[in-house]
Each structure stands twice: as structure tokens, then as C-alpha cells.
PDB file of N, CA and C in Angstrom:
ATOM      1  N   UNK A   1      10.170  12.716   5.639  1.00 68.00           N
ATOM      2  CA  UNK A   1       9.651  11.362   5.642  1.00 68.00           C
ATOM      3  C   UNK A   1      10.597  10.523   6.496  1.00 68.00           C
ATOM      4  N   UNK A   2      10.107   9.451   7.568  1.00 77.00           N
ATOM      5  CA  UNK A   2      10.756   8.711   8.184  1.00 77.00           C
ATOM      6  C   UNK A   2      11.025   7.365   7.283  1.00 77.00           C
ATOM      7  N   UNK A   3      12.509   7.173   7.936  1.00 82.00           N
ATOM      8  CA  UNK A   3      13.511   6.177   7.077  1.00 82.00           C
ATOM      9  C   UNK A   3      12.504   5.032   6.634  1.00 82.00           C
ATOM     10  N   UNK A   4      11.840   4.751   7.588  1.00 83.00           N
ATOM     11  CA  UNK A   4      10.585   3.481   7.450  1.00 83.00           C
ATOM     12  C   UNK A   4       9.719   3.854   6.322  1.00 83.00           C
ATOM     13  N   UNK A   5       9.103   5.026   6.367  1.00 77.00           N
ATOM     14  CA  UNK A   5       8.245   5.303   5.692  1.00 77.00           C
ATOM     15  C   UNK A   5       8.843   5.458   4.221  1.00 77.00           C
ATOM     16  N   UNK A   6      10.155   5.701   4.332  1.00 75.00           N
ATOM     17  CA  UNK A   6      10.792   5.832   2.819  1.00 75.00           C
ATOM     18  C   UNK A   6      10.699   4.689   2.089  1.00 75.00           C
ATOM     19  N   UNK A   7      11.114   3.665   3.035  1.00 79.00           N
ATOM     20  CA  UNK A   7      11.460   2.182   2.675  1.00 79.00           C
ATOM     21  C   UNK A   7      10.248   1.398   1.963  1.00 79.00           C
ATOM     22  N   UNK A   8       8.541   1.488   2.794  1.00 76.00           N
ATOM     23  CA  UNK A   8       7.819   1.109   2.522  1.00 76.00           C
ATOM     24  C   UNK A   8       6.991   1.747   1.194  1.00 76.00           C
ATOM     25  N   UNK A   9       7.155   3.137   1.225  1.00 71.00           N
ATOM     26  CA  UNK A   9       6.541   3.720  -0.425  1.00 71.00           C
ATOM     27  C   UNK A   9       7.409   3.018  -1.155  1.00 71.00           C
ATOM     28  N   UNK A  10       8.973   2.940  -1.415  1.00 71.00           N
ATOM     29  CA  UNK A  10       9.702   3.052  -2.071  1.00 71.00           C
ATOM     30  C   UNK A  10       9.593   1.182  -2.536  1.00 71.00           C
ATOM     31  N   UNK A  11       9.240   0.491  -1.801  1.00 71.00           N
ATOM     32  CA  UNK A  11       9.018  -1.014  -2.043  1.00 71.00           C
ATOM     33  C   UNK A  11       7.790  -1.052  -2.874  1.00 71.00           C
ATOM     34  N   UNK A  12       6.527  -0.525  -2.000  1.00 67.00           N
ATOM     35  CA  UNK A  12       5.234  -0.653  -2.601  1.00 67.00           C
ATOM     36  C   UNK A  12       5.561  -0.193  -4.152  1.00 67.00           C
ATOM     37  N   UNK A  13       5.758   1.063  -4.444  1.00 62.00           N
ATOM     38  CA  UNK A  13       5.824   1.892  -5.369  1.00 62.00           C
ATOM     39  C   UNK A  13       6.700   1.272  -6.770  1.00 62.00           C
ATOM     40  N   UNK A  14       7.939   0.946  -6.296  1.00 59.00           N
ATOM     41  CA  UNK A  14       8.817   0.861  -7.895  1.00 59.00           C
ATOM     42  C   UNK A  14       8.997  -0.753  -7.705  1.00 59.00           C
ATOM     43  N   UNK A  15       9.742  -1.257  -6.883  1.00 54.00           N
ATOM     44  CA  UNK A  15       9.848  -2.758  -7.118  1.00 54.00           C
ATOM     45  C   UNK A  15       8.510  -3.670  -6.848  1.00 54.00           C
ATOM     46  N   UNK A  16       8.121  -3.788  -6.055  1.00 67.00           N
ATOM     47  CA  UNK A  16       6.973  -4.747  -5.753  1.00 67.00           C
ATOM     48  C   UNK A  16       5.753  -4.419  -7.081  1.00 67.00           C
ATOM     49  N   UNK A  17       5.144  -3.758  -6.881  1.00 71.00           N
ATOM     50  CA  UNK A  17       3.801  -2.981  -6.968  1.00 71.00           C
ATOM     51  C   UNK A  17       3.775  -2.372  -8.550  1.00 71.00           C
ATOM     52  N   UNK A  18       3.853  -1.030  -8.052  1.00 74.00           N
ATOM     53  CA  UNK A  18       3.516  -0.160  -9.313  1.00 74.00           C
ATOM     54  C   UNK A  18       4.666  -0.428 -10.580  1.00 74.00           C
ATOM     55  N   UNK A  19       6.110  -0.353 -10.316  1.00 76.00           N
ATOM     56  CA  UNK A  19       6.663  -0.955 -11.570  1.00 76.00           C
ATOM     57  C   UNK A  19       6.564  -2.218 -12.011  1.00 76.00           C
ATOM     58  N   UNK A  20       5.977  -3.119 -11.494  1.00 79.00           N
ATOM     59  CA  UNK A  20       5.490  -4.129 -12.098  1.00 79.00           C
ATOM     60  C   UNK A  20       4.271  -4.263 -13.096  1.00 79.00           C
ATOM     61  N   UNK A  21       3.247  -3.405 -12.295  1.00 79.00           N
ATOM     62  CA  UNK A  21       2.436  -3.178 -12.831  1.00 79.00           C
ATOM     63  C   UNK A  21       2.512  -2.460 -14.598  1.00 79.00           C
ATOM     64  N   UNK A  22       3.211  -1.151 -14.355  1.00 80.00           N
ATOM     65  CA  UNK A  22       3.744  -0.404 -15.610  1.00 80.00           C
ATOM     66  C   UNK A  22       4.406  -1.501 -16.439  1.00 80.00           C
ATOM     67  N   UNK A  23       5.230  -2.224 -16.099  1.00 82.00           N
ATOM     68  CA  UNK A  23       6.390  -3.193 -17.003  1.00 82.00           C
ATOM     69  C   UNK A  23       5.461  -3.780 -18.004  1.00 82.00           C
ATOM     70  N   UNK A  24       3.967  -4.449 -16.888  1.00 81.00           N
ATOM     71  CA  UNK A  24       3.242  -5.275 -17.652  1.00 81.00           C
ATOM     72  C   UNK A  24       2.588  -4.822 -18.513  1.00 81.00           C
ATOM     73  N   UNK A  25       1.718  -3.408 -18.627  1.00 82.00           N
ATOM     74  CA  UNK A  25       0.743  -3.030 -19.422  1.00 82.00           C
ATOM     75  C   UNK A  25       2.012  -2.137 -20.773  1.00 82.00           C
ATOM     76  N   UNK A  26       3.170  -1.812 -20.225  1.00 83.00           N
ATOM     77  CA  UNK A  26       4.169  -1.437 -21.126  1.00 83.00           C
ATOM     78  C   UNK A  26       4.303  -2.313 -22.127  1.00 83.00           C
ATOM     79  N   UNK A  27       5.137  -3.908 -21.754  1.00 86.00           N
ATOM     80  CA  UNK A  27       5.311  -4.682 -22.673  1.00 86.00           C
ATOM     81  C   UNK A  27       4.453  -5.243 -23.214  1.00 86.00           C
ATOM     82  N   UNK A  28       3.198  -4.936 -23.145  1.00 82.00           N
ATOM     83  CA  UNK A  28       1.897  -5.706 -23.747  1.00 82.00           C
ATOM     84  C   UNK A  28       1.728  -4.600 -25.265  1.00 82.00           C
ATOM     85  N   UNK A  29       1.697  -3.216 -24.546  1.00 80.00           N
ATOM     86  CA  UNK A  29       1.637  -2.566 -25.607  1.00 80.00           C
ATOM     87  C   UNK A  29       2.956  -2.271 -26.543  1.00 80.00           C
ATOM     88  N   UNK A  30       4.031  -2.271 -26.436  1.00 83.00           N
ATOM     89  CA  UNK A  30       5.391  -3.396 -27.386  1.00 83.00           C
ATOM     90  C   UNK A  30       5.422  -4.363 -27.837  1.00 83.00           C
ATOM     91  N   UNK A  31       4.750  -5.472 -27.141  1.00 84.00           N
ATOM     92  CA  UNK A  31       4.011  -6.684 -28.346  1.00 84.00           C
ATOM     93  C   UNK A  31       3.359  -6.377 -29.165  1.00 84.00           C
ATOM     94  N   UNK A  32       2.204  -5.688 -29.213  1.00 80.00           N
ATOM     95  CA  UNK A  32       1.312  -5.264 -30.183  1.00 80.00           C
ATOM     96  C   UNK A  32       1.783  -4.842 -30.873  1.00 80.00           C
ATOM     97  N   UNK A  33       2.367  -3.713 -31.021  1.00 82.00           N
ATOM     98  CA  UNK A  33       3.753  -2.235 -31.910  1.00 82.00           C
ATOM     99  C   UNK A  33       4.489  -3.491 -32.418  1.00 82.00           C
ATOM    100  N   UNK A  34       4.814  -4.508 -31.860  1.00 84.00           N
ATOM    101  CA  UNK A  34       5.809  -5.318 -32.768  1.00 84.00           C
ATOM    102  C   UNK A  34       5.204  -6.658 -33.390  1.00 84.00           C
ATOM    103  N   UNK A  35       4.080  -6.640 -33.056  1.00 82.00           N
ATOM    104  CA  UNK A  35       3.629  -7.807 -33.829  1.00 82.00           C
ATOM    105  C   UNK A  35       2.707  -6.818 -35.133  1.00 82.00           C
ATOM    106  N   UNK A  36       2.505  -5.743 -35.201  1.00 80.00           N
ATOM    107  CA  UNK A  36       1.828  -4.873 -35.780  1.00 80.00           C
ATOM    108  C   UNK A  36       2.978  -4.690 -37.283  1.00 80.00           C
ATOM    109  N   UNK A  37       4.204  -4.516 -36.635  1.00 83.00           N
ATOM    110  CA  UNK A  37       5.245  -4.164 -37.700  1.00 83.00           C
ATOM    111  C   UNK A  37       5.939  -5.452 -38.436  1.00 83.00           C
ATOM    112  N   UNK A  38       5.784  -6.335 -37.692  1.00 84.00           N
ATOM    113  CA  UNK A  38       6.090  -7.676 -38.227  1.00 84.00           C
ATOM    114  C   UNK A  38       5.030  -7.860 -39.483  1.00 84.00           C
ATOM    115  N   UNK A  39       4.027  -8.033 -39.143  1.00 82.00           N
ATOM    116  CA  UNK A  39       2.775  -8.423 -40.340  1.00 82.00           C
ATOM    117  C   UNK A  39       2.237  -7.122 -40.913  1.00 82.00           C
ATOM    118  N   UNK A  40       3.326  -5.873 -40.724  1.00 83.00           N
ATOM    119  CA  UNK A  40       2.883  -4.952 -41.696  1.00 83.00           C
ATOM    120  C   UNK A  40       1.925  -4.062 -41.714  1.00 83.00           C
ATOM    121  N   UNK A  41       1.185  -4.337 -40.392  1.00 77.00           N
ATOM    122  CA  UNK A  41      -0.947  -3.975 -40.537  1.00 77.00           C
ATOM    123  C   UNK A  41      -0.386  -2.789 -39.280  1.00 77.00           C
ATOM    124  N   UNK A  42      -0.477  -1.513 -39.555  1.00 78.00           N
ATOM    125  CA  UNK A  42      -0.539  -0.376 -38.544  1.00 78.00           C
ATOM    126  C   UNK A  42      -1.670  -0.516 -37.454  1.00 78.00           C
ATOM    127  N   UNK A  43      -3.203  -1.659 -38.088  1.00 74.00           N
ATOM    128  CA  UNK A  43      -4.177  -1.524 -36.876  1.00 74.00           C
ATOM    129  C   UNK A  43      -3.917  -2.078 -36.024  1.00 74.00           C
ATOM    130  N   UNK A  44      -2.777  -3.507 -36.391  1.00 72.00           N
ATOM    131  CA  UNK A  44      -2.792  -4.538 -34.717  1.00 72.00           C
ATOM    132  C   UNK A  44      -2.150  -3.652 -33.533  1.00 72.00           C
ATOM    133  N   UNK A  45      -1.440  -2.448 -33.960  1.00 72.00           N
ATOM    134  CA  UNK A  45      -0.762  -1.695 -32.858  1.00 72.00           C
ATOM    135  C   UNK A  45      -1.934  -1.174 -31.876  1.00 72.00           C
ATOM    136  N   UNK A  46      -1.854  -1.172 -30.387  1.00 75.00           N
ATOM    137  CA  UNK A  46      -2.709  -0.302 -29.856  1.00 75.00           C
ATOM    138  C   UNK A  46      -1.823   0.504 -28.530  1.00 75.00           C
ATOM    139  N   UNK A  47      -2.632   1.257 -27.810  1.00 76.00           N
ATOM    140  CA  UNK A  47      -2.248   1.673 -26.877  1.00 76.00           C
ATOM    141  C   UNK A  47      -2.392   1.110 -25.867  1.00 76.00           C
ATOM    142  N   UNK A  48      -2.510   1.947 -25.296  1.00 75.00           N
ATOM    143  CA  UNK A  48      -2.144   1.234 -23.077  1.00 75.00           C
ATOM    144  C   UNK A  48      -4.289   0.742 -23.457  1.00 75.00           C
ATOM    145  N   UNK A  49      -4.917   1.980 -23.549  1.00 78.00           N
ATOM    146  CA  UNK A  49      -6.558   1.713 -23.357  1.00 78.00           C
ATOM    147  C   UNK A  49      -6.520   0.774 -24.320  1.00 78.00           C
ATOM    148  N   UNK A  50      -6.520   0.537 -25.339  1.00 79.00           N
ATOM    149  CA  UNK A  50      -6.566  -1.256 -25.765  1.00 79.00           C
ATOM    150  C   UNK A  50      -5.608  -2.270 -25.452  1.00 79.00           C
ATOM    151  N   UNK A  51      -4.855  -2.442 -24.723  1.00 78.00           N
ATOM    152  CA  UNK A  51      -3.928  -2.973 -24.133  1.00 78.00           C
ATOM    153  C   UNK A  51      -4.673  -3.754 -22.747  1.00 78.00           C
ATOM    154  N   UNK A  52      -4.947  -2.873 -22.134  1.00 78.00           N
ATOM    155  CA  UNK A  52      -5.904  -3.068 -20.966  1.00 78.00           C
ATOM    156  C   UNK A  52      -7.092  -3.366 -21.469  1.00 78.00           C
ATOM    157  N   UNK A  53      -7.769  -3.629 -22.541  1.00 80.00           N
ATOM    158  CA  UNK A  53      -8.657  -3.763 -23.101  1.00 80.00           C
ATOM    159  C   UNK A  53      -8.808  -5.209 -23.412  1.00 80.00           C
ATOM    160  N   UNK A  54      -7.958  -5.794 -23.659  1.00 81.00           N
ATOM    161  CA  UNK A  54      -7.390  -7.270 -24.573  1.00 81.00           C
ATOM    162  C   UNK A  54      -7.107  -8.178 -23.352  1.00 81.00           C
ATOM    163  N   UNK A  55      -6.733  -7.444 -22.206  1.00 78.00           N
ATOM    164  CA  UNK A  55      -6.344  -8.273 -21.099  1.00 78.00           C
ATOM    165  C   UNK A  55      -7.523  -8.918 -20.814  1.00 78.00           C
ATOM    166  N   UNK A  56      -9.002  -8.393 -21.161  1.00 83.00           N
ATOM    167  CA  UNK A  56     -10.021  -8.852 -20.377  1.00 83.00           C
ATOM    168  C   UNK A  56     -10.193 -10.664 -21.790  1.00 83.00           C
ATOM    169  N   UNK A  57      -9.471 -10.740 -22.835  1.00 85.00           N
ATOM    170  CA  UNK A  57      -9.842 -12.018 -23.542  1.00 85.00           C
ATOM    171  C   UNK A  57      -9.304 -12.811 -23.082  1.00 85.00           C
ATOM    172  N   UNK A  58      -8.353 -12.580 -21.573  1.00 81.00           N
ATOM    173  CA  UNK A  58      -7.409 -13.895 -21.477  1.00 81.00           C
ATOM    174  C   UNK A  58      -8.294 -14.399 -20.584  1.00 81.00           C
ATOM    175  N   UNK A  59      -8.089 -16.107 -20.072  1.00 87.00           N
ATOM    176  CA  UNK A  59      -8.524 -16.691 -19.368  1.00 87.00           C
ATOM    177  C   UNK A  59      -8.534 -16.109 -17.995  1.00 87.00           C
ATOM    178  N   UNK A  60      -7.640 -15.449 -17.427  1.00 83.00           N
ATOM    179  CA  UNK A  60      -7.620 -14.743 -16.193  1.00 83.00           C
ATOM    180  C   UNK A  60      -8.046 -12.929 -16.294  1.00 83.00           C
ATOM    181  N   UNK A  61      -8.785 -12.577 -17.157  1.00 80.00           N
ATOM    182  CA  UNK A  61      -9.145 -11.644 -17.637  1.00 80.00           C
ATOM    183  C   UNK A  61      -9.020 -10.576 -16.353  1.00 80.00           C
ATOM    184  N   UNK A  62      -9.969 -10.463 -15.836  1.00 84.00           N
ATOM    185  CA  UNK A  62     -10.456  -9.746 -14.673  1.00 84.00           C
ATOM    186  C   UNK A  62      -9.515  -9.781 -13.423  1.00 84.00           C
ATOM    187  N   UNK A  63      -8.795 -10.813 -13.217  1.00 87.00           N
ATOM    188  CA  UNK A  63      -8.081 -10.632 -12.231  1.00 87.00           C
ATOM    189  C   UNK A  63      -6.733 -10.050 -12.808  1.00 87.00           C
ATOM    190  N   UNK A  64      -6.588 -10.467 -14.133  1.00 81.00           N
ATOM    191  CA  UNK A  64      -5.280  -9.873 -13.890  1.00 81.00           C
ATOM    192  C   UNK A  64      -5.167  -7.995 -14.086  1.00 81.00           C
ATOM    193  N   UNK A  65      -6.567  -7.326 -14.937  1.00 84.00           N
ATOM    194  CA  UNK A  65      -7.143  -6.109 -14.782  1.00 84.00           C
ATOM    195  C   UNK A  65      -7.159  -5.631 -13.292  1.00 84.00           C
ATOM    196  N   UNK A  66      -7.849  -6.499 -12.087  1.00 85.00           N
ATOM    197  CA  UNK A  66      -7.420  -6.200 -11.074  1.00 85.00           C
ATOM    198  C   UNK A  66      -5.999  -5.957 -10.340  1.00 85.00           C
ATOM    199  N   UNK A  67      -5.133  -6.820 -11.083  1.00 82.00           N
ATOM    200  CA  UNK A  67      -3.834  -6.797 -10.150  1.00 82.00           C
ATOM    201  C   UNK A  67      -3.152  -5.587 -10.745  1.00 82.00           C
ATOM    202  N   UNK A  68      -3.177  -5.335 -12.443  1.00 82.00           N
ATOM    203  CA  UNK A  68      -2.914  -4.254 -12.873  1.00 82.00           C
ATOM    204  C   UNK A  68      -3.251  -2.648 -12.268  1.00 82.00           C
ATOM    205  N   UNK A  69      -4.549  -2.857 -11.834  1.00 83.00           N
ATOM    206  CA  UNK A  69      -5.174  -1.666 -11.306  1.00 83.00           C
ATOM    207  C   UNK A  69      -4.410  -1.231 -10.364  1.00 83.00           C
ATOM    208  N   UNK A  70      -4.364  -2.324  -9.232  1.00 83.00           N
ATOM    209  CA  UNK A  70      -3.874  -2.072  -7.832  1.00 83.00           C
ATOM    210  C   UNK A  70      -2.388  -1.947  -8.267  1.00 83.00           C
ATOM    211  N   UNK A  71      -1.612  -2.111  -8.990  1.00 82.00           N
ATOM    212  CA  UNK A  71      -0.282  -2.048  -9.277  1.00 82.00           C
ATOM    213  C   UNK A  71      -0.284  -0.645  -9.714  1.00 82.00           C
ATOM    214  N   UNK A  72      -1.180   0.411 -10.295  1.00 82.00           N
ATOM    215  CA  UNK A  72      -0.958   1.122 -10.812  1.00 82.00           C
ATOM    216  C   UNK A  72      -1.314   2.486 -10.005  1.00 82.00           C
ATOM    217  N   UNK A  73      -2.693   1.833  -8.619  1.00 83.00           N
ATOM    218  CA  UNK A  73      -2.670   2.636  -7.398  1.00 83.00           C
ATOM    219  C   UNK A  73      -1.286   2.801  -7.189  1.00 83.00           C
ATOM    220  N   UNK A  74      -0.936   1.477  -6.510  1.00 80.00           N
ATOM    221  CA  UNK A  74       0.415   1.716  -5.876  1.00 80.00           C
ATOM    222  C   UNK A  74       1.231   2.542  -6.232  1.00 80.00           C
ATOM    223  N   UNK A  75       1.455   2.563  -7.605  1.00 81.00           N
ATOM    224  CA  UNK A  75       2.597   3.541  -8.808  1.00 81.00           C
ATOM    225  C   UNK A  75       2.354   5.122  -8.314  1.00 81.00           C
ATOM    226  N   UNK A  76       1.082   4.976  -8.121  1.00 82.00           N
ATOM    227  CA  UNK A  76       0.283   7.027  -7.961  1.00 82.00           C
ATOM    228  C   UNK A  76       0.743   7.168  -6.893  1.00 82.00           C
ATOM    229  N   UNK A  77       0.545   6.224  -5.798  1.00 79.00           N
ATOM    230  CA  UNK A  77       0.908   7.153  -4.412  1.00 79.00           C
ATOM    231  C   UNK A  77       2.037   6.901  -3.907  1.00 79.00           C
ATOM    232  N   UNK A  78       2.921   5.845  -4.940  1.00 77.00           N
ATOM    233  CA  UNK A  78       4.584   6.310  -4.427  1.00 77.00           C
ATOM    234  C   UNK A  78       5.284   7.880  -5.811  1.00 77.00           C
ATOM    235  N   UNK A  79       4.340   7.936  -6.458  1.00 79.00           N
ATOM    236  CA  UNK A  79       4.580   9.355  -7.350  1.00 79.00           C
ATOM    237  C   UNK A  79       4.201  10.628  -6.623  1.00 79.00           C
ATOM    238  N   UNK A  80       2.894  10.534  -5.967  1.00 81.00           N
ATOM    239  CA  UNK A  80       2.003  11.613  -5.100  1.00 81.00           C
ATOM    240  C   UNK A  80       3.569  11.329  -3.660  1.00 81.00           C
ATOM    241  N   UNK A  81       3.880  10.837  -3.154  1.00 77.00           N
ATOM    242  CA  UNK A  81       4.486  10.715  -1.694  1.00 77.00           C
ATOM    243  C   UNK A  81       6.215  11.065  -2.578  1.00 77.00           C
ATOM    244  N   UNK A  82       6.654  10.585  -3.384  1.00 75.00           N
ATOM    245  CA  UNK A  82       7.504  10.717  -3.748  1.00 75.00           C
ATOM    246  C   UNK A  82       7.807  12.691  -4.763  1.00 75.00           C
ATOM    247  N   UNK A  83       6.500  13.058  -5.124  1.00 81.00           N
ATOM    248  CA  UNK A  83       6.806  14.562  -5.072  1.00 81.00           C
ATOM    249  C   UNK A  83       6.774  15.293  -3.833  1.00 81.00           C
ATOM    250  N   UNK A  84       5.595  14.728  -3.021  1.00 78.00           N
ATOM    251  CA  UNK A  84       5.602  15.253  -1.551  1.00 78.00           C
ATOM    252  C   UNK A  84       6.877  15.363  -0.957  1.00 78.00           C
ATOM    253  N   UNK A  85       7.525  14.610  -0.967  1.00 73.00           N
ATOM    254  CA  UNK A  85       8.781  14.216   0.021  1.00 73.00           C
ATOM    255  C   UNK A  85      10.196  14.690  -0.731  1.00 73.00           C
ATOM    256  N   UNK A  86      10.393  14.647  -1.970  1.00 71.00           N
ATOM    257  CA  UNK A  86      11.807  14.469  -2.267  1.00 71.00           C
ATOM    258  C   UNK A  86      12.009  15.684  -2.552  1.00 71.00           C
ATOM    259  N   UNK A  87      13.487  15.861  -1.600  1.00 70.00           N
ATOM    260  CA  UNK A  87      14.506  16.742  -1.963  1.00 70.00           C
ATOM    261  C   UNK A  87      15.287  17.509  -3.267  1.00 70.00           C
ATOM    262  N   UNK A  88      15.370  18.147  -3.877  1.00 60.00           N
ATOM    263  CA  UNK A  88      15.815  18.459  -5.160  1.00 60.00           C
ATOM    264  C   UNK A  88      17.701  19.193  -4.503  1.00 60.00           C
TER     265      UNK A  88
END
């Protein structure tokens, strides 16, 4: 992989893009797990698919499902380019 090309997966992929993306649908589903254990009730916990699920009640529902999505492209093909490419 050329130095450029490293630079630009490696931006898209973990800082910009896809770890943002992960951070967000991560700590959403850690709110839940902890607002679940706070009030005791095992159902308020959910996963990532109700996580992403709940995003659609907010006022920015859909877009922010969109930005998630594309954050989470990004994540695949600096994972897909990043097994392609890296050295062990």
C-alpha cells in the first residue's frame, strides 16, 4: 500500500469515520446496560439492533441512522484494506 493510500484508509477508517461511528452506537448501547442496572429492569438493556433501533425516535432520526451507516461502511473497508495490506 502507498504511504498516501495508508494515510487516507487509516483517516477514513479509525479517526474520522468508522470509529466514530462504532464509539456512537457503542455508547448508546452502555447507556441502556446502565440505565437498565440503575432502575433494576434487565429489559431497558438492549443491543447494537435496538440501539440502532431507538435512534430512529430522536428528532434527527434518519439522518443520524444515515451518518451511522456510512461511519460503519467506512469502519469495513478500512478492516477489508487493513487485512489486505498489513504486515504481521
Amino acid at each position: 500500500m502507498s504511504h498516501r493510500t495508508k494515510q487516507v484508509v487509516t483517516a477514513l477508517g479509525v479517526g474520522v469515520g468508522g470509529g466514530v461511528a462504532r464509539g456512537v452506537v457503542f455508547a448508546a448501547a452502555g447507556i441502556f446496560i446502565l440505565v437498565a442496572a440503575v432502575r433494576f429492569d434487565p429489559h431497558e438493556a438492549k443491543g447494537v439492533d435496538a440501539t440502532l433501533r431507538s435512534f430512529t425516535q430522536t428528532p434527527v432520526g434518519p439522518w443520524l441512522l444515515v451518518a451511522v451507516a456510512i461511519g460503519l461502511v467506512l469502519f469495513g473497508v478500512f478492516s477489508f484494506a487493513s487485512a489486505r495490506w498489513r504486515r504481521l
